[in-house]
């Protein structure tokens, strides 16, 4: 372990599809790439071209969507996707790219009507098949469905030209889909599955930033009801709690099927009673070189146990979910920062 903060990152220009290299980006003044849960990630490369425009034979001829950025870390492909924005300035160029699922933001929906309940993760895969049916820039071959045929179910009515396939990914996320990209791979899995588990993070030794333990009463639910757009509902109502009283929460999504309402309400209730204890880790906290992870483990959606044993009035062993990981490199070297969200916490 102990490799974070010591990696060497390089950026290359590729043709659309990520298979034909154009040229390495030599001596960037700074670069950054990320992994994100349930959203499209991005990358940035800043280049100094000199006051007289050296290197313009390359950077003056690149274009959005037709060219891609591929990031290598220690010689391994770590991130890639189409260029979506370029800024040419006197003495420099800034390139912004988004991962391969950025193309779903500019692919219009076709018609889809699902009357019988279907698994949300399988629907997401079908959406990607439709999205790239007419033009596939080397995306579909790298889609991985984890635990297909399991998890939450939905019914749907997607209209032709009703929006973009990206909007449908976000809607399916509300109904229990989880997704991320790692390099060129797209991972799809149901919320009922655990993606992976890292070693325990000790904030006092492994990261910057001060943590805090929080009990948020607004996250408590002694009774939960799940509602869909047809007015159907399911619940885990049990009445007033002897200590908390009656604290209700409503979960609403158009995609929820009649068969899934009770299970969604029950799953929500299990996570929100008793009042959740969470460990708040500052967004973008930089990991130290001694953090017990490899970069390959830091996939958005992975579970990260975090343990606080001193410095606060309470000690806590918390289960966190990695929602984003960002790698930056400049003249000072590499930094690896993470953002996590609470899943649960137990006082110790």
Coordinates of N, CA and C in Angstrom, one line a residue, residues 142-225:
X142 N -17.6 -2.3 -23.0 CA -17.0 -2.1 -21.7 C -18.1 -1.9 -20.6
X143 N -19.4 -2.2 -20.9 CA -20.4 -2.1 -19.9 C -20.5 -3.4 -19.1
X144 N -20.4 -3.3 -17.7 CA -20.5 -4.5 -16.9 C -21.8 -4.4 -16.0
X145 N -22.7 -5.4 -16.1 CA -23.8 -5.4 -15.2 C -23.5 -6.3 -14.1
X146 N -23.5 -5.8 -12.8 CA -23.2 -6.6 -11.7 C -24.5 -7.0 -11.0
X147 N -24.8 -8.3 -10.7 CA -26.0 -8.7 -10.1 C -27.2 -8.4 -10.9
X148 N -27.2 -8.6 -12.2 CA -28.3 -8.4 -13.0 C -29.4 -9.4 -12.6
X149 N -30.7 -9.0 -12.9 CA -31.8 -9.8 -12.5 C -32.1 -9.8 -11.0
X150 N -31.6 -8.9 -10.3 CA -31.8 -8.8 -8.8 C -32.1 -7.3 -8.5
X151 N -32.6 -7.1 -7.3 CA -32.7 -5.7 -6.8 C -34.1 -5.1 -7.0
X152 N -34.2 -3.8 -6.9 CA -35.5 -3.1 -7.1 C -36.0 -3.3 -8.5
X153 N -37.4 -3.2 -8.6 CA -38.0 -3.3 -9.9 C -38.8 -2.0 -10.2
X154 N -39.1 -1.8 -11.5 CA -39.8 -0.6 -11.9 C -40.7 -0.8 -13.1
X155 N -41.6 0.0 -13.3 CA -42.4 0.1 -14.6 C -42.0 1.5 -15.2
X156 N -42.2 1.6 -16.5 CA -41.7 2.8 -17.2 C -42.5 3.2 -18.4
X157 N -42.5 4.5 -18.7 CA -43.1 5.0 -19.9 C -42.2 6.1 -20.4
X158 N -41.2 5.7 -21.3 CA -40.2 6.6 -21.8 C -40.7 7.0 -23.2
X159 N -40.8 8.3 -23.5 CA -41.3 8.8 -24.8 C -40.1 9.1 -25.7
X160 N -40.4 8.9 -27.0 CA -39.3 9.3 -28.0 C -39.1 10.8 -27.9
X161 N -37.8 11.2 -27.9 CA -37.4 12.6 -27.8 C -38.0 13.3 -26.6
X162 N -38.2 12.5 -25.5 CA -38.7 13.0 -24.3 C -37.6 13.6 -23.4
X163 N -36.4 13.5 -23.8 CA -35.2 14.0 -23.1 C -34.0 13.2 -23.6
X164 N -33.0 13.2 -22.7 CA -31.8 12.5 -23.0 C -31.7 11.2 -22.2
X165 N -30.9 10.2 -22.7 CA -30.7 9.0 -21.9 C -30.0 9.2 -20.6
X166 N -29.2 10.3 -20.5 CA -28.7 10.7 -19.2 C -29.7 11.0 -18.1
X167 N -30.8 11.6 -18.6 CA -31.9 11.9 -17.6 C -32.5 10.6 -17.1
X168 N -32.6 9.6 -18.0 CA -33.2 8.4 -17.6 C -32.3 7.6 -16.6
X169 N -30.9 7.8 -16.8 CA -30.0 7.2 -15.8 C -30.2 7.8 -14.4
X170 N -30.4 9.1 -14.4 CA -30.7 9.8 -13.1 C -32.0 9.4 -12.5
X171 N -33.0 9.2 -13.3 CA -34.3 8.7 -12.8 C -34.2 7.3 -12.3
X172 N -33.5 6.5 -12.9 CA -33.3 5.1 -12.5 C -32.5 5.0 -11.2
X173 N -31.6 6.0 -11.0 CA -30.9 6.1 -9.7 C -31.8 6.3 -8.5
X174 N -32.9 7.1 -8.7 CA -33.9 7.3 -7.7 C -34.6 6.0 -7.3
X175 N -34.7 5.1 -8.3 CA -35.4 3.8 -8.0 C -34.5 2.7 -7.6
X176 N -33.2 2.9 -7.4 CA -32.3 1.9 -6.9 C -31.2 1.5 -7.8
X177 N -30.9 2.2 -8.9 CA -29.7 1.9 -9.7 C -28.5 2.6 -9.1
X178 N -27.4 1.9 -9.2 CA -26.1 2.5 -8.9 C -25.2 2.4 -10.1
X179 N -24.4 3.4 -10.4 CA -23.5 3.4 -11.6 C -22.3 4.3 -11.4
X180 N -21.3 3.9 -12.1 CA -20.0 4.7 -12.1 C -19.2 4.2 -13.3
X181 N -18.2 5.0 -13.6 CA -17.2 4.6 -14.7 C -15.8 4.5 -14.0
X182 N -15.1 3.5 -14.5 CA -13.7 3.3 -14.1 C -12.9 3.1 -15.4
X183 N -12.1 4.1 -15.7 CA -11.4 4.1 -17.0 C -12.5 4.1 -18.1
X184 N -12.5 3.1 -19.0 CA -13.5 3.0 -20.0 C -14.7 2.1 -19.6
X185 N -14.6 1.5 -18.5 CA -15.6 0.6 -18.0 C -16.8 1.3 -17.4
X186 N -18.0 0.9 -17.7 CA -19.2 1.4 -17.0 C -19.7 0.3 -16.1
X187 N -19.9 0.5 -14.9 CA -20.4 -0.4 -13.9 C -21.8 -0.1 -13.5
X188 N -22.7 -1.1 -13.6 CA -24.1 -0.9 -13.2 C -24.4 -2.0 -12.2
X189 N -25.1 -1.6 -11.1 CA -25.4 -2.6 -10.1 C -26.6 -2.1 -9.3
X190 N -27.4 -3.0 -8.6 CA -28.5 -2.5 -7.8 C -28.1 -2.1 -6.5
X191 N -28.9 -1.2 -5.9 CA -28.6 -0.6 -4.6 C -28.6 -1.7 -3.5
X192 N -29.1 -2.9 -3.7 CA -29.2 -3.9 -2.8 C -27.8 -4.7 -2.7
X193 N -26.9 -4.4 -3.6 CA -25.6 -5.0 -3.6 C -24.5 -4.1 -3.1
X194 N -23.6 -4.8 -2.4 CA -22.4 -4.0 -2.0 C -21.3 -4.2 -3.0
X195 N -20.8 -3.0 -3.5 CA -19.8 -3.0 -4.6 C -18.4 -3.6 -4.1
X196 N -18.0 -3.2 -2.9 CA -16.7 -3.6 -2.4 C -16.5 -3.0 -1.1
X197 N -15.4 -3.4 -0.4 CA -15.1 -3.0 1.0 C -13.6 -2.7 1.1
X198 N -13.2 -1.6 1.5 CA -11.8 -1.2 1.7 C -11.4 -1.5 3.1
X199 N -10.1 -1.4 3.4 CA -9.6 -1.4 4.8 C -10.1 -0.2 5.5
X200 N -10.0 -0.3 6.9 CA -10.5 0.8 7.7 C -9.7 2.1 7.6
X201 N -10.4 3.2 7.4 CA -9.7 4.5 7.3 C -9.7 5.1 8.7
X202 N -8.5 5.5 9.2 CA -8.3 6.2 10.5 C -8.0 7.7 10.2
X203 N -9.0 8.6 10.3 CA -8.8 10.0 9.9 C -7.6 10.6 10.5
X204 N -7.3 10.3 11.8 CA -6.2 11.0 12.5 C -4.9 10.6 11.8
X205 N -4.8 9.5 11.1 CA -3.5 9.1 10.6 C -3.5 9.1 9.0
X206 N -4.6 9.0 8.4 CA -4.7 8.7 7.0 C -5.2 9.9 6.1
X207 N -5.6 11.0 6.7 CA -6.2 12.1 5.8 C -6.1 13.4 6.5
X208 N -6.3 14.5 5.7 CA -6.4 15.8 6.2 C -7.8 16.1 6.6
X209 N -8.0 17.2 7.3 CA -9.4 17.6 7.6 C -9.9 17.1 8.9
X210 N -10.7 17.9 9.6 CA -11.3 17.5 10.9 C -12.6 16.8 10.7
X211 N -12.9 15.7 11.3 CA -14.1 15.0 11.2 C -15.0 15.3 12.4
X212 N -16.3 15.1 12.2 CA -17.3 15.3 13.3 C -18.3 14.2 13.3
X213 N -18.8 13.8 14.5 CA -19.9 12.8 14.6 C -21.2 13.6 14.7
X214 N -22.2 13.2 14.0 CA -23.5 13.9 14.0 C -24.7 12.9 14.1
X215 N -25.7 13.3 15.0 CA -26.9 12.6 15.0 C -28.0 13.6 14.5
X216 N -28.5 13.3 13.3 CA -29.4 14.2 12.6 C -30.8 13.7 12.7
X217 N -31.6 14.3 13.6 CA -33.0 13.8 13.9 C -33.9 13.9 12.7
X218 N -33.5 14.8 11.7 CA -34.4 14.9 10.5 C -34.2 13.8 9.6
X219 N -33.2 12.9 9.8 CA -33.0 11.7 9.1 C -33.7 10.5 9.7
X220 N -34.2 10.7 10.9 CA -34.9 9.6 11.6 C -36.2 9.3 10.9
X221 N -36.6 8.0 10.9 CA -38.0 7.7 10.4 C -38.5 6.5 11.2
X222 N -39.4 6.7 12.1 CA -40.0 5.6 12.8 C -41.1 4.9 11.9
X223 N -41.6 5.7 11.0 CA -42.6 5.1 10.0 C -42.2 5.7 8.6
X224 N -42.2 4.9 7.6 CA -41.9 5.3 6.2 C -43.0 4.9 5.3
X225 N -43.4 5.7 4.4 CA -44.3 5.4 3.3 C -43.7 5.7 2.0

